[in-house]
Amino acid sequence: VPTRGPVEAGAVGMSAATLRHSGLVQANAVEVADGRVWLKARDAVEVSGTVIARAGDKGGEIVVTGPKTLVASNAVLDASGARGGGNVFVGGGWQGKNPAIENAQETRVEQGATLKADAIEVGEGGTVVVWSDGNTTTHGALSARGGAQGGNGGKVGTSGRKLVRSGLPDVRAPKGNAGTWLLDPDHVAIVADSSGTNFLAFVPPADATVVTESEFENFQGNLLIEARYS
């Protein structure tokens, strides 16, 4: 079921065997209700537009999942809020353990896509997850920043049994503690950069998620690696 054009409500849910969305989906909630957007498919889901979720002055929740889940290069999934970030779950919940969210078997976030759950003014950053039970590819810009005037960074999780990735998530907090980036695929290899006096020609296993030495050193936050080896 393709969808186009603006959709705006307090909460939005779309479900189909095959779901392709382009355009704008926006859920704004007031008082105590949560602004939530759920895009779910039985076979495949593709998002190539803009999805915005707000819950008053805080970020809402965005869930995009199906057996095959794709966030295209021009997509924006935005659960940011002036006083706190919300949640963006693509392909599953944190470590794939949220029973309310069906886990994808294959998830891809293309380069150019933006997933963010930032606190804009003051407050804690939210949560961004890119997950699958199988192969996960993530090349987009992921962020869960703390507020510019105060608040800690949030957390970003990128994983799958096999994970291919590029870029560093942004969990900085200008006036607080930086957040956490979780990597927990089956295998992780931290390799030296291809220049410098200490470079060794180490070839990581084909199924390993590669993190370079410079990425490890330059990441501004807490890097948590939990390779599963299963």
PDB file of N, CA and C in Angstrom, residues 85-119:
ATOM      1  N   GLY A  85      14.172  14.229  23.993  1.00  0.00           N
ATOM      2  CA  GLY A  85      14.020  13.404  22.812  1.00  0.00           C
ATOM      3  C   GLY A  85      13.094  12.228  23.066  1.00  0.00           C
ATOM      4  N   GLY A  86      12.508  11.710  22.002  1.00  0.00           N
ATOM      5  CA  GLY A  86      11.623  10.557  22.082  1.00  0.00           C
ATOM      6  C   GLY A  86      12.337   9.287  21.656  1.00  0.00           C
ATOM      7  N   ASN A  87      11.637   8.463  20.868  1.00  0.00           N
ATOM      8  CA  ASN A  87      12.174   7.176  20.439  1.00  0.00           C
ATOM      9  C   ASN A  87      11.985   6.991  18.945  1.00  0.00           C
ATOM     10  N   VAL A  88      13.028   6.473  18.296  1.00  0.00           N
ATOM     11  CA  VAL A  88      12.946   6.052  16.897  1.00  0.00           C
ATOM     12  C   VAL A  88      13.409   4.606  16.840  1.00  0.00           C
ATOM     13  N   PHE A  89      12.486   3.702  16.513  1.00  0.00           N
ATOM     14  CA  PHE A  89      12.792   2.278  16.443  1.00  0.00           C
ATOM     15  C   PHE A  89      12.610   1.800  15.006  1.00  0.00           C
ATOM     16  N   VAL A  90      13.692   1.380  14.379  1.00  0.00           N
ATOM     17  CA  VAL A  90      13.655   0.877  13.009  1.00  0.00           C
ATOM     18  C   VAL A  90      14.060  -0.590  13.030  1.00  0.00           C
ATOM     19  N   GLY A  91      13.134  -1.464  12.714  1.00  0.00           N
ATOM     20  CA  GLY A  91      13.424  -2.888  12.649  1.00  0.00           C
ATOM     21  C   GLY A  91      13.351  -3.623  13.966  1.00  0.00           C
ATOM     22  N   GLY A  92      13.085  -2.927  15.056  1.00  0.00           N
ATOM     23  CA  GLY A  92      12.988  -3.571  16.365  1.00  0.00           C
ATOM     24  C   GLY A  92      13.271  -2.594  17.479  1.00  0.00           C
ATOM     25  N   GLY A  93      13.068  -3.046  18.717  1.00  0.00           N
ATOM     26  CA  GLY A  93      13.355  -2.225  19.888  1.00  0.00           C
ATOM     27  C   GLY A  93      14.789  -2.401  20.343  1.00  0.00           C
ATOM     28  N   TRP A  94      15.081  -1.899  21.536  1.00  0.00           N
ATOM     29  CA  TRP A  94      16.435  -1.953  22.068  1.00  0.00           C
ATOM     30  C   TRP A  94      16.895  -3.404  22.200  1.00  0.00           C
ATOM     31  N   GLN A  95      17.978  -3.748  21.528  1.00  0.00           N
ATOM     32  CA  GLN A  95      18.533  -5.103  21.468  1.00  0.00           C
ATOM     33  C   GLN A  95      17.520  -6.137  20.969  1.00  0.00           C
ATOM     34  N   GLY A  96      16.495  -5.659  20.266  1.00  0.00           N
ATOM     35  CA  GLY A  96      15.494  -6.574  19.727  1.00  0.00           C
ATOM     36  C   GLY A  96      14.639  -7.242  20.773  1.00  0.00           C
ATOM     37  N   LYS A  97      14.559  -6.662  21.968  1.00  0.00           N
ATOM     38  CA  LYS A  97      13.890  -7.328  23.091  1.00  0.00           C
ATOM     39  C   LYS A  97      12.550  -6.721  23.471  1.00  0.00           C
ATOM     40  N   ASN A  98      12.031  -5.831  22.639  1.00  0.00           N
ATOM     41  CA  ASN A  98      10.729  -5.231  22.945  1.00  0.00           C
ATOM     42  C   ASN A  98       9.628  -6.105  22.353  1.00  0.00           C
ATOM     43  N   PRO A  99       8.837  -6.798  23.173  1.00  0.00           N
ATOM     44  CA  PRO A  99       7.826  -7.711  22.636  1.00  0.00           C
ATOM     45  C   PRO A  99       6.721  -7.010  21.866  1.00  0.00           C
ATOM     46  N   ALA A 100       6.584  -5.705  22.056  1.00  0.00           N
ATOM     47  CA  ALA A 100       5.538  -4.964  21.350  1.00  0.00           C
ATOM     48  C   ALA A 100       5.938  -4.615  19.922  1.00  0.00           C
ATOM     49  N   ILE A 101       7.224  -4.767  19.585  1.00  0.00           N
ATOM     50  CA  ILE A 101       7.715  -4.404  18.258  1.00  0.00           C
ATOM     51  C   ILE A 101       8.262  -5.654  17.580  1.00  0.00           C
ATOM     52  N   GLU A 102       7.668  -6.019  16.457  1.00  0.00           N
ATOM     53  CA  GLU A 102       8.153  -7.189  15.721  1.00  0.00           C
ATOM     54  C   GLU A 102       9.515  -6.882  15.104  1.00  0.00           C
ATOM     55  N   ASN A 103      10.428  -7.811  15.252  1.00  0.00           N
ATOM     56  CA  ASN A 103      11.777  -7.607  14.741  1.00  0.00           C
ATOM     57  C   ASN A 103      11.846  -7.877  13.240  1.00  0.00           C
ATOM     58  N   ALA A 104      12.573  -7.028  12.549  1.00  0.00           N
ATOM     59  CA  ALA A 104      12.829  -7.241  11.123  1.00  0.00           C
ATOM     60  C   ALA A 104      13.844  -8.375  10.951  1.00  0.00           C
ATOM     61  N   GLN A 105      13.792  -9.010   9.798  1.00  0.00           N
ATOM     62  CA  GLN A 105      14.808  -9.989   9.436  1.00  0.00           C
ATOM     63  C   GLN A 105      15.951  -9.340   8.662  1.00  0.00           C
ATOM     64  N   GLU A 106      15.648  -8.226   8.030  1.00  0.00           N
ATOM     65  CA  GLU A 106      16.656  -7.476   7.276  1.00  0.00           C
ATOM     66  C   GLU A 106      16.300  -6.002   7.333  1.00  0.00           C
ATOM     67  N   THR A 107      17.257  -5.175   7.735  1.00  0.00           N
ATOM     68  CA  THR A 107      17.021  -3.737   7.861  1.00  0.00           C
ATOM     69  C   THR A 107      18.133  -2.972   7.154  1.00  0.00           C
ATOM     70  N   ARG A 108      17.734  -1.935   6.414  1.00  0.00           N
ATOM     71  CA  ARG A 108      18.716  -1.089   5.734  1.00  0.00           C
ATOM     72  C   ARG A 108      18.331   0.382   5.902  1.00  0.00           C
ATOM     73  N   VAL A 109      19.275   1.168   6.390  1.00  0.00           N
ATOM     74  CA  VAL A 109      19.136   2.625   6.454  1.00  0.00           C
ATOM     75  C   VAL A 109      20.179   3.198   5.511  1.00  0.00           C
ATOM     76  N   GLU A 110      19.720   3.851   4.456  1.00  0.00           N
ATOM     77  CA  GLU A 110      20.621   4.311   3.415  1.00  0.00           C
ATOM     78  C   GLU A 110      21.340   5.598   3.806  1.00  0.00           C
ATOM     79  N   GLN A 111      22.496   5.816   3.176  1.00  0.00           N
ATOM     80  CA  GLN A 111      23.225   7.066   3.365  1.00  0.00           C
ATOM     81  C   GLN A 111      22.360   8.234   2.919  1.00  0.00           C
ATOM     82  N   GLY A 112      22.314   9.269   3.729  1.00  0.00           N
ATOM     83  CA  GLY A 112      21.467  10.425   3.464  1.00  0.00           C
ATOM     84  C   GLY A 112      20.225  10.444   4.321  1.00  0.00           C
ATOM     85  N   ALA A 113      19.826   9.296   4.872  1.00  0.00           N
ATOM     86  CA  ALA A 113      18.671   9.246   5.771  1.00  0.00           C
ATOM     87  C   ALA A 113      19.048   9.867   7.118  1.00  0.00           C
ATOM     88  N   THR A 114      18.045  10.423   7.804  1.00  0.00           N
ATOM     89  CA  THR A 114      18.256  11.046   9.109  1.00  0.00           C
ATOM     90  C   THR A 114      17.290  10.450  10.120  1.00  0.00           C
ATOM     91  N   LEU A 115      17.833   9.950  11.226  1.00  0.00           N
ATOM     92  CA  LEU A 115      17.038   9.430  12.331  1.00  0.00           C
ATOM     93  C   LEU A 115      17.473  10.191  13.577  1.00  0.00           C
ATOM     94  N   LYS A 116      16.533  10.901  14.212  1.00  0.00           N
ATOM     95  CA  LYS A 116      16.964  11.697  15.355  1.00  0.00           C
ATOM     96  C   LYS A 116      15.905  11.738  16.453  1.00  0.00           C
ATOM     97  N   ALA A 117      16.425  11.743  17.686  1.00  0.00           N
ATOM     98  CA  ALA A 117      15.592  11.852  18.878  1.00  0.00           C
ATOM     99  C   ALA A 117      16.319  12.785  19.845  1.00  0.00           C
ATOM    100  N   ASP A 118      16.482  14.011  19.415  1.00  0.00           N
ATOM    101  CA  ASP A 118      17.275  14.998  20.144  1.00  0.00           C
ATOM    102  C   ASP A 118      16.419  15.793  21.120  1.00  0.00           C
ATOM    103  N   ALA A 119      17.034  16.202  22.217  1.00  0.00           N
ATOM    104  CA  ALA A 119      16.481  17.275  23.042  1.00  0.00           C
ATOM    105  C   ALA A 119      17.021  18.581  22.464  1.00  0.00           C
TER     106      ALA A 119
END
